[in-house]
Short mmCIF file of C-alpha atoms in Angstrom, two decimals:
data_model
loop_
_atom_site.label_atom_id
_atom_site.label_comp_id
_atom_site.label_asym_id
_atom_site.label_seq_id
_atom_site.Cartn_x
_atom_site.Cartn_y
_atom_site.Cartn_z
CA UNK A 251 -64.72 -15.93 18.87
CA UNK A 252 -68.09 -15.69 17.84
CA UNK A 253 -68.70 -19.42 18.39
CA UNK A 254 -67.46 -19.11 21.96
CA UNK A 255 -69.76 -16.41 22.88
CA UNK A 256 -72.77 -18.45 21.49
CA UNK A 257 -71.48 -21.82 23.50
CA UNK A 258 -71.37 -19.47 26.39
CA UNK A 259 -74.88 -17.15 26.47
CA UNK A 260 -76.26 -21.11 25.64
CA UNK A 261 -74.81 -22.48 28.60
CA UNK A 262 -76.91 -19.56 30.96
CA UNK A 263 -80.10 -18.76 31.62
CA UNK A 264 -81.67 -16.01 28.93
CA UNK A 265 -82.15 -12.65 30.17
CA UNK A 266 -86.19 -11.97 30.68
CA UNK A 267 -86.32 -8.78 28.73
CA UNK A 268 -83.84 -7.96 25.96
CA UNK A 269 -81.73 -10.01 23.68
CA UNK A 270 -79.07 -12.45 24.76
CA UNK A 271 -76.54 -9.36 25.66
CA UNK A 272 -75.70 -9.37 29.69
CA UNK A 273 -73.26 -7.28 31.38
CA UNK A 274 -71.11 -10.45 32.15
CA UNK A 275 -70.26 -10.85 28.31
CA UNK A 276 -67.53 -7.73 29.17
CA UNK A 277 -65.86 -10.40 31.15
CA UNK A 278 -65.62 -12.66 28.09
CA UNK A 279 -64.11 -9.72 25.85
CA UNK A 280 -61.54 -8.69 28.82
CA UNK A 281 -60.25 -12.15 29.20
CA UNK A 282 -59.79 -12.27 25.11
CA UNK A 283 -58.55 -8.69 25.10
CA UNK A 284 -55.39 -9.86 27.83
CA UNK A 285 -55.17 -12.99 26.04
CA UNK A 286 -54.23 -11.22 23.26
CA UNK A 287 -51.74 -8.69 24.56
CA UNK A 288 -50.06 -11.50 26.75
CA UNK A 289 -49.60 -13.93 23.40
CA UNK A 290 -49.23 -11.62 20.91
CA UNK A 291 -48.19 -12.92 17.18
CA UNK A 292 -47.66 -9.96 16.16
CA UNK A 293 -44.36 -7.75 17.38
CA UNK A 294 -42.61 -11.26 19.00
CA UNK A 295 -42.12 -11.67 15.17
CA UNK A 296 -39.93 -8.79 15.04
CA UNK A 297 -37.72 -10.18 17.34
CA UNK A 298 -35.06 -12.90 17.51
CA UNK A 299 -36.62 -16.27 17.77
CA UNK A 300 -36.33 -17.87 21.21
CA UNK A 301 -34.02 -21.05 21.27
CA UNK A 302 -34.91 -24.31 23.73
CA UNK A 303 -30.95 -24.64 24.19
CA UNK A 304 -28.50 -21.96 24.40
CA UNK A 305 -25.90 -22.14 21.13
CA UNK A 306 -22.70 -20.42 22.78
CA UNK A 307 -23.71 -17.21 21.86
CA UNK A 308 -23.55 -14.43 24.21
CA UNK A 309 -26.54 -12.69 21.93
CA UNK A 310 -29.23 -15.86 22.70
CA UNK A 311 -28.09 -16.46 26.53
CA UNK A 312 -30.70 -14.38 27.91
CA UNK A 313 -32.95 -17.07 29.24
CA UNK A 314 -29.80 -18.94 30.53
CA UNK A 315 -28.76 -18.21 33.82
CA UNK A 316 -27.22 -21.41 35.10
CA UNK A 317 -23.87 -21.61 33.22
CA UNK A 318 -21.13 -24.34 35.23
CA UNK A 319 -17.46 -23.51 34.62
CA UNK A 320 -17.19 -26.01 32.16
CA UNK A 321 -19.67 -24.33 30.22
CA UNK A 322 -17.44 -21.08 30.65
CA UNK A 323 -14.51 -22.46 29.31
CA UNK A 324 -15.74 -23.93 26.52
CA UNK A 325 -17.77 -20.61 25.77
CA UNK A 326 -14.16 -18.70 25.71
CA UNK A 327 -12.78 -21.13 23.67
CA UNK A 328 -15.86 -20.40 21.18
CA UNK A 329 -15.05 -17.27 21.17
CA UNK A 330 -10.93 -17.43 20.66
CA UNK A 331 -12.54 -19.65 17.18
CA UNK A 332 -15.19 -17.49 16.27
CA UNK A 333 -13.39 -14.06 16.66
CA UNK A 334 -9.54 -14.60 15.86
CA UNK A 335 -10.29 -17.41 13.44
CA UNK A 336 -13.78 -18.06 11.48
CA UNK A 337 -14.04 -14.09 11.39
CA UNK A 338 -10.97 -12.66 9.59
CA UNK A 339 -11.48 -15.62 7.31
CA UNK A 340 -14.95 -14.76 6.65
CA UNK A 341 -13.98 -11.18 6.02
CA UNK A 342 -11.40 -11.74 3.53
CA UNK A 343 -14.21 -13.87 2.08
CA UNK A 344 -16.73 -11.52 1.72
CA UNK A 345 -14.27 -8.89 0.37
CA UNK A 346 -12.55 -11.04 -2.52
CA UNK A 347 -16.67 -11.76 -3.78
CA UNK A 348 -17.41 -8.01 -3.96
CA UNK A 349 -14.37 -7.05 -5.05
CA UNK A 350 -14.43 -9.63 -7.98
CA UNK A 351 -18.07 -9.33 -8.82
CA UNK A 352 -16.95 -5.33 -9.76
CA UNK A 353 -13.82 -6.41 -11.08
CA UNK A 354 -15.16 -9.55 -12.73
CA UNK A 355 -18.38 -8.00 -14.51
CA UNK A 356 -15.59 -5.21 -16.40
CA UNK A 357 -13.14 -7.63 -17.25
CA UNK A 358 -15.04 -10.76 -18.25
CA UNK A 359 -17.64 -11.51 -21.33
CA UNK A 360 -19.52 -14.83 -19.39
CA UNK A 361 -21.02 -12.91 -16.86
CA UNK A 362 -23.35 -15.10 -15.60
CA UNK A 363 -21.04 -17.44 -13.96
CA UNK A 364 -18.82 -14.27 -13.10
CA UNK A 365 -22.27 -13.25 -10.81
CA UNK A 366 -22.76 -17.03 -9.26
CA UNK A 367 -19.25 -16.94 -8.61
CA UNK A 368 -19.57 -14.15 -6.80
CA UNK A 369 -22.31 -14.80 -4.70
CA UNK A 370 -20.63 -18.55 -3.90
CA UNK A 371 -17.56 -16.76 -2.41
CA UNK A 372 -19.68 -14.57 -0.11
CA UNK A 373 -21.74 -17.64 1.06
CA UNK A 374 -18.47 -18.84 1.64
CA UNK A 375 -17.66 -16.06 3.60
CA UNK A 376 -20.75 -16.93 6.15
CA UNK A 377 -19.84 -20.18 6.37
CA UNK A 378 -23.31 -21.30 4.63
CA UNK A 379 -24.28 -24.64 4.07
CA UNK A 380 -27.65 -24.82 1.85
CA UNK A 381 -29.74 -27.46 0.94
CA UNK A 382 -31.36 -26.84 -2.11
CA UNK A 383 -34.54 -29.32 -2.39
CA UNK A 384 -37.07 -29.51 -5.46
CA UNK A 385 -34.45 -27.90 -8.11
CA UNK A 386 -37.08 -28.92 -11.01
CA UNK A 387 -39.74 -26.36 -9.50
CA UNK A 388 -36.61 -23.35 -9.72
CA UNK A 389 -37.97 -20.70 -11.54
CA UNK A 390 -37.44 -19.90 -15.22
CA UNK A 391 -37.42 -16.69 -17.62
CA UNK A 392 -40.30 -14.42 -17.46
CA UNK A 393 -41.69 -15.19 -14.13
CA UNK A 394 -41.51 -13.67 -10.54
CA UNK A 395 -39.95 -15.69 -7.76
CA UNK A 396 -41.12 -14.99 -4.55
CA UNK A 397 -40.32 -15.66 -1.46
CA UNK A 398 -40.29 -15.70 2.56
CA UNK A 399 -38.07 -12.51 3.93
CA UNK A 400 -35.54 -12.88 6.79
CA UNK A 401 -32.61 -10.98 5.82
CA UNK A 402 -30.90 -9.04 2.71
CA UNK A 403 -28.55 -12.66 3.26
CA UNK A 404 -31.47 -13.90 1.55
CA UNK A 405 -30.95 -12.98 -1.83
CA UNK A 406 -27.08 -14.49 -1.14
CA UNK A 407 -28.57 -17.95 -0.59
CA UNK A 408 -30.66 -17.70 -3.71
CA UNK A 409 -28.11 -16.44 -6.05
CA UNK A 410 -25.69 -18.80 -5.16
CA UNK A 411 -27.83 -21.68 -7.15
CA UNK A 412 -28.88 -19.46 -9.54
CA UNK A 413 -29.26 -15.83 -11.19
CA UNK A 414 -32.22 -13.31 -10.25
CA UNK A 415 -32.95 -9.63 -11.62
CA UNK A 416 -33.42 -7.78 -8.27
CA UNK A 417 -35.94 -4.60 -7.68
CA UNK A 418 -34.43 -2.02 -5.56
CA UNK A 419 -33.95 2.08 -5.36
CA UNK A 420 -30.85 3.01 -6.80
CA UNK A 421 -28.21 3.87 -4.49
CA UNK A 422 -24.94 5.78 -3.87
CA UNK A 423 -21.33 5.13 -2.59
CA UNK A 424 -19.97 1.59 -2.12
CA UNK A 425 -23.45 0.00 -2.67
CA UNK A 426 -23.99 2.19 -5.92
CA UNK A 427 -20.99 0.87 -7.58
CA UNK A 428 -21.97 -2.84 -6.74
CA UNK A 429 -25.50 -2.17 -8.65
CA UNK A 430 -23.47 -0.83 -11.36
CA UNK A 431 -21.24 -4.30 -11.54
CA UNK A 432 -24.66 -6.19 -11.50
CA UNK A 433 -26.10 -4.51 -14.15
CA UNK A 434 -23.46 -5.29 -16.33
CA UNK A 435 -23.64 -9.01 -15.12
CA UNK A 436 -27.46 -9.21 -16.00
CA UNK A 437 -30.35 -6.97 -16.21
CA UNK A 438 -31.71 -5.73 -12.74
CA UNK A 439 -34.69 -3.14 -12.41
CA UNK A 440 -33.84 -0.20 -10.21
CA UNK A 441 -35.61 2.94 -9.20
CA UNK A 442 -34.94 5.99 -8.32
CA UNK A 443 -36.26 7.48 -5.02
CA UNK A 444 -38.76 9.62 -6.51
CA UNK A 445 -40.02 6.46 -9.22
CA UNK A 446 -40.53 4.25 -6.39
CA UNK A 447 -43.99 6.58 -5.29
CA UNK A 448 -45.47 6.07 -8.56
CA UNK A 449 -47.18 2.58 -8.79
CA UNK A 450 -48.61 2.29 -12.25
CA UNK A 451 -44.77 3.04 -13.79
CA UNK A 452 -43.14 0.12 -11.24
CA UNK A 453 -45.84 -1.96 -12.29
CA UNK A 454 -44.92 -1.04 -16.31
CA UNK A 455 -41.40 -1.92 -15.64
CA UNK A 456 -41.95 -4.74 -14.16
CA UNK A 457 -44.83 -5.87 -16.46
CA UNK A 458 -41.91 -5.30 -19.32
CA UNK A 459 -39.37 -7.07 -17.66
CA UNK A 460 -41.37 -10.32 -17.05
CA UNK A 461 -42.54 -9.97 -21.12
CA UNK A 462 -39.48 -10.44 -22.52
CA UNK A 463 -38.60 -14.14 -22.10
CA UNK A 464 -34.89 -13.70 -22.89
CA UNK A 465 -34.50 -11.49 -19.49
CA UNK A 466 -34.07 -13.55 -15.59
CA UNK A 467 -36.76 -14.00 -13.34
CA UNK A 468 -37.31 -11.03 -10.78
CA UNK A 469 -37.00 -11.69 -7.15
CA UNK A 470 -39.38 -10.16 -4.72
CA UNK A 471 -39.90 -10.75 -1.00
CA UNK A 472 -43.73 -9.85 -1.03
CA UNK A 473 -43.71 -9.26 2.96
CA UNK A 474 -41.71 -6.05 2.49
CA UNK A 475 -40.04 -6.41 5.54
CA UNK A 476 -37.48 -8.82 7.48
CA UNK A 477 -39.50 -11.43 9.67
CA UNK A 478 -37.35 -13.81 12.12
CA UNK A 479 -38.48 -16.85 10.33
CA UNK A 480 -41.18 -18.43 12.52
CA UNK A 481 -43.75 -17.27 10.27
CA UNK A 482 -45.09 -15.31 6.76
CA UNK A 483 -46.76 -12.45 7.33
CA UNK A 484 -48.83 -10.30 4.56
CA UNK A 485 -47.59 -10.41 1.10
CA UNK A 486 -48.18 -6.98 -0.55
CA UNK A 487 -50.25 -7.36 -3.99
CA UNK A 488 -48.11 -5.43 -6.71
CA UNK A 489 -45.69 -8.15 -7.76
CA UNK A 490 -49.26 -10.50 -7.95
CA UNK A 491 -51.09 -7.97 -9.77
CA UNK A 492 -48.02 -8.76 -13.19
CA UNK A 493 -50.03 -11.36 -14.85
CA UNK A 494 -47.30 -13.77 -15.21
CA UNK A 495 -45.81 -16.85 -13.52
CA UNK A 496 -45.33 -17.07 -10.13
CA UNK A 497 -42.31 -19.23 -9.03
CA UNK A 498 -42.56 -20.02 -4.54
CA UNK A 499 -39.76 -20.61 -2.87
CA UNK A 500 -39.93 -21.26 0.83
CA UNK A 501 -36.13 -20.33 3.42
CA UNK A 502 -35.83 -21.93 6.86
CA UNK A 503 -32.50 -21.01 8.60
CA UNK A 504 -31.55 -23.35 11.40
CA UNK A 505 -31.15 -20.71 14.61
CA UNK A 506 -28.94 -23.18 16.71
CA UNK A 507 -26.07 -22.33 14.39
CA UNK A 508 -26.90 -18.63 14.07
CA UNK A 509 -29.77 -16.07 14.00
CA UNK A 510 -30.37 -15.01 10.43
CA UNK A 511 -32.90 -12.66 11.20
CA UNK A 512 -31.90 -8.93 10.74
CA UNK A 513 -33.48 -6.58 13.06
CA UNK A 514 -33.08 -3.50 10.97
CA UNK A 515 -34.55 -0.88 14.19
CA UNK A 516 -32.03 -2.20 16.26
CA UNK A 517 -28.65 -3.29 13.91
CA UNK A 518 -27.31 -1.23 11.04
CA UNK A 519 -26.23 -3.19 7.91
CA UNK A 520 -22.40 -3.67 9.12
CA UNK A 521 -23.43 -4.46 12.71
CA UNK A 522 -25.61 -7.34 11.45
CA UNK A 523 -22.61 -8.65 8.95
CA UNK A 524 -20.05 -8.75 11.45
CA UNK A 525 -22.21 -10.64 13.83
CA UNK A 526 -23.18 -13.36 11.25
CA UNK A 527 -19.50 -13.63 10.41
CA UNK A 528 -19.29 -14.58 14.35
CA UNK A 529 -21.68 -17.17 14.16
CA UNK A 530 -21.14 -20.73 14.31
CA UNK A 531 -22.57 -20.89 10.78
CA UNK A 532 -25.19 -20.57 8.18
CA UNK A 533 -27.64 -23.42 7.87
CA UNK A 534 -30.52 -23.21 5.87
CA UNK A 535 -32.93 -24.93 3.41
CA UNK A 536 -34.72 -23.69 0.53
CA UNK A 537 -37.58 -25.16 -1.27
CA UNK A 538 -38.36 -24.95 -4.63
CA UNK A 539 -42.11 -24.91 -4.83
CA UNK A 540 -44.30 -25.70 -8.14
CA UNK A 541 -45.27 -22.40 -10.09
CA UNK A 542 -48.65 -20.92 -8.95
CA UNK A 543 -50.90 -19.00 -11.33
CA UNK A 544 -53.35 -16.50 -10.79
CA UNK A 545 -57.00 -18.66 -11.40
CA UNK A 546 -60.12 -17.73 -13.00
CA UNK A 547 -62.06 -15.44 -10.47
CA UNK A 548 -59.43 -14.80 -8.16
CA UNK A 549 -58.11 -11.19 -7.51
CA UNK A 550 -54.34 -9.84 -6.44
CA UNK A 551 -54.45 -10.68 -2.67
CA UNK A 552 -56.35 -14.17 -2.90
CA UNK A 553 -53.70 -15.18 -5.56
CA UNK A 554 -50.87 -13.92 -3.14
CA UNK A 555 -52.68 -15.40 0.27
CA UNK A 556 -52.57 -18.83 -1.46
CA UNK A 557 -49.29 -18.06 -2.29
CA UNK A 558 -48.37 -17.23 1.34
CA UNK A 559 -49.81 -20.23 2.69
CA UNK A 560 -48.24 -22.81 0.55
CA UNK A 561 -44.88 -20.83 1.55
CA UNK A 562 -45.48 -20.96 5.23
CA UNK A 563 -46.68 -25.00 4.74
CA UNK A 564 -43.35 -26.02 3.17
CA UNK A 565 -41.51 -24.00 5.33
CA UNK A 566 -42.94 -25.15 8.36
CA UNK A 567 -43.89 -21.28 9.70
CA UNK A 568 -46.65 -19.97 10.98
CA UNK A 569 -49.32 -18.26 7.86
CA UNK A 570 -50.36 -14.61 9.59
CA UNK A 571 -52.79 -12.21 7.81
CA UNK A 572 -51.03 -9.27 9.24
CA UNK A 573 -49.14 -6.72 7.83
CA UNK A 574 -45.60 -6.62 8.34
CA UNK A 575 -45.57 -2.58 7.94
CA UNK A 576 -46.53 -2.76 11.54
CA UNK A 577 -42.92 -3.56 12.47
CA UNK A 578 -42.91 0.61 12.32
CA UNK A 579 -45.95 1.66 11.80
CA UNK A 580 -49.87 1.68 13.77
CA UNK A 581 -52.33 -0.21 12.94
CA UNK A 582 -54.53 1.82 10.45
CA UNK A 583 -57.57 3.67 12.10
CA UNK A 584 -59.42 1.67 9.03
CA UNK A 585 -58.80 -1.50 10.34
CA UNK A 586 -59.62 -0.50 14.01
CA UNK A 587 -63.16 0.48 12.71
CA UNK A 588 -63.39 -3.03 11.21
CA UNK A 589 -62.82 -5.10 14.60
CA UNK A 590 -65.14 -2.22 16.53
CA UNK A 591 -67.82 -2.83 14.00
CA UNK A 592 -66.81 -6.99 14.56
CA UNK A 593 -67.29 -6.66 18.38
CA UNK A 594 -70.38 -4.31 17.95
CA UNK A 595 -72.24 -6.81 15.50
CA UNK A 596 -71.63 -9.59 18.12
CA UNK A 597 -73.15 -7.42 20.79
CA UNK A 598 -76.39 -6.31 19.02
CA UNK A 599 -76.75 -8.83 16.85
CA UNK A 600 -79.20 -11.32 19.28
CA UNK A 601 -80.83 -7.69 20.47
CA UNK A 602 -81.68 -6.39 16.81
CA UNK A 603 -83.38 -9.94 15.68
CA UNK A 604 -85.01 -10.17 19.01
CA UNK A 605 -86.59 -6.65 18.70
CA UNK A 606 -87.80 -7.43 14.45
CA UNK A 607 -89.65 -10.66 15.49
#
């Protein structure tokens, strides 16, 4: 921006008293002001990605008006599959992997494969077809994996080649019992509500987990939040701040088969299932990256920008520097202050080096 405002005061006559500051620069800073709001890469990311041909789904047919009547029946007959077939199959799917992974984890003594098993069923039970790439980059004992965050299915697609700890609150009910069964399957590190506040002892847990070499590697999504997988946004410092290993790994879903992307503001947890079990399918691939360590000289968030960017490279997504908290949240007053005092410095900048010489 500050480039374009120097091509332009160039490209016009200097003002005879003053600095380089005119009134018609507000005309530059309205144009990039509706630029902005009209193209804006921030909240379209919290939103299911637009497709350039419509899928036969009823949820991504809003920009397609002109539907023949051969269209129509084929769309009812993609339904008749999806609903009274693919979908109770799915369901008994899904239901036979959680019920054996608490079963399976009480009855069994090699509970590793007991917990792949598991998650293989319920992949099965989304009709997912992975393509694992780069397997000798997967990550090992006593490092962090990290990765690119689209949907809790997430963790599903990377369990199913492999076993993680997971970080989570600890919960109650029907999803309190299944962190129960994967404890006894392998070591996970949960929280409870109140721990979760109190930074330095997550950090000590975690910073104990990744010591002992004998435990799995710990899974993190860094972004904090789902994203609908056109891009990597901010990747929150703690799990870079360890000390240890860090193992990239990089998830593109293919939308024309399904939208992965869970819009947590708008679907609750079973609404979300039950319309990926009405998909067409779940087509994805995952890359493996090369582990990343934290160089001499570089602090927590240049070691997990770097990180980022490599992620949103191999994936093919777009690398943002914004936060994904704003999905709920406003934008901090602090960093407000920082584009005013941006804009401001552009303004007086010619005027205050004009006025010194």
């Amino acid at each position: 921006m500050e480039k374009e405002l120097e091509e332009l005061r160039r490209s016009r006559p200097k003002p005879p008293v003053g600095g380089d500051f005119t009134l018609s620069d507000c005309f530059y800073f309205i144009r990039q002001g509706i630029e902005s709001i009209v193209d804006d890469q921030v909240t379209q990311r919290f939103t299911s990605e637009e497709l350039v041909s419509w899928n036969l789904l009823t949820r991504t047919n809003n920009d397609f008006q002109y539907i023949s009547l051969k269209l129509t029946l084929v769309y009812g007959l993609g339904i008749i599959v999806r609903y009274c077939i693919l979908a109770p199959l799915r369901i008994t799917l899904t239901v036979i992997g959680v019920s054996w992974l608490v079963i399976g984890t009480s009855a069994f003594f090699v509970l590793y494969l007991v917990h792949v098993m598991c998650y293989r069923i319920c992949a099965r039970g989304l009709s997912a077809t992975i393509r694992y790439h780069n397997r000798e980059n997967k990550p090992k004992k006593g490092g962090i994996c990290v990765a690119n965050h689209t949907s809790p299915i997430d963790i599903v697609i990377l369990c199913t080649d492999g076993c993680y700890a997971m970080v989570g609150q600890v919960h109650g009910g029907l999803m309190g019992i299944i962190q129960r069964a994967m404890v006894r399957s392998c070591p996970h590190v949960w929280f409870e509500r109140s721990e979760m506040k109190d930074r330095h002892l997550v950090t000590k847990r975690l910073k104990d987990h990744v010591n002992d070499k004998k435990k799995l590697p710990i899974l993190i999504f860094p972004e904090g939040t789902c994203i609908n997988n056109t891009s990597v946004m901010m990747f929150k410092k703690g799990s870079f701040e360890i000390g240890t290993t860090i193992y990239p790994v990089a998830i593109k879903y293919d939308p024309k088969f399904g939208d992965a992307f869970w819009n947590s503001s708008k679907h609750s947890m079973v609404s979300y299932l039950l319309r990926m079990m009405t998909s067409w399918a779940l087509v994805c691939n995952v890359w493996y990256l090369p582990a990343m360590h934290q160089q001499e000289g570089e602090d927590a968030v240049q070691f997990a920008n770097r990180v980022k960017s490599a992620i949103a490279h191999q994936g093919g997504l777009v690398d943002l520097q914004w936060d994904g908290g704003l999905k709920r949240a406003k934008v901090k007053e602090t960093f407000k202050e920082q584009q005013q005092k941006k804009y401001s410095n552009m303004v007086v900048r010619d005027d205050s080096s004009s006025n010194s010489d």
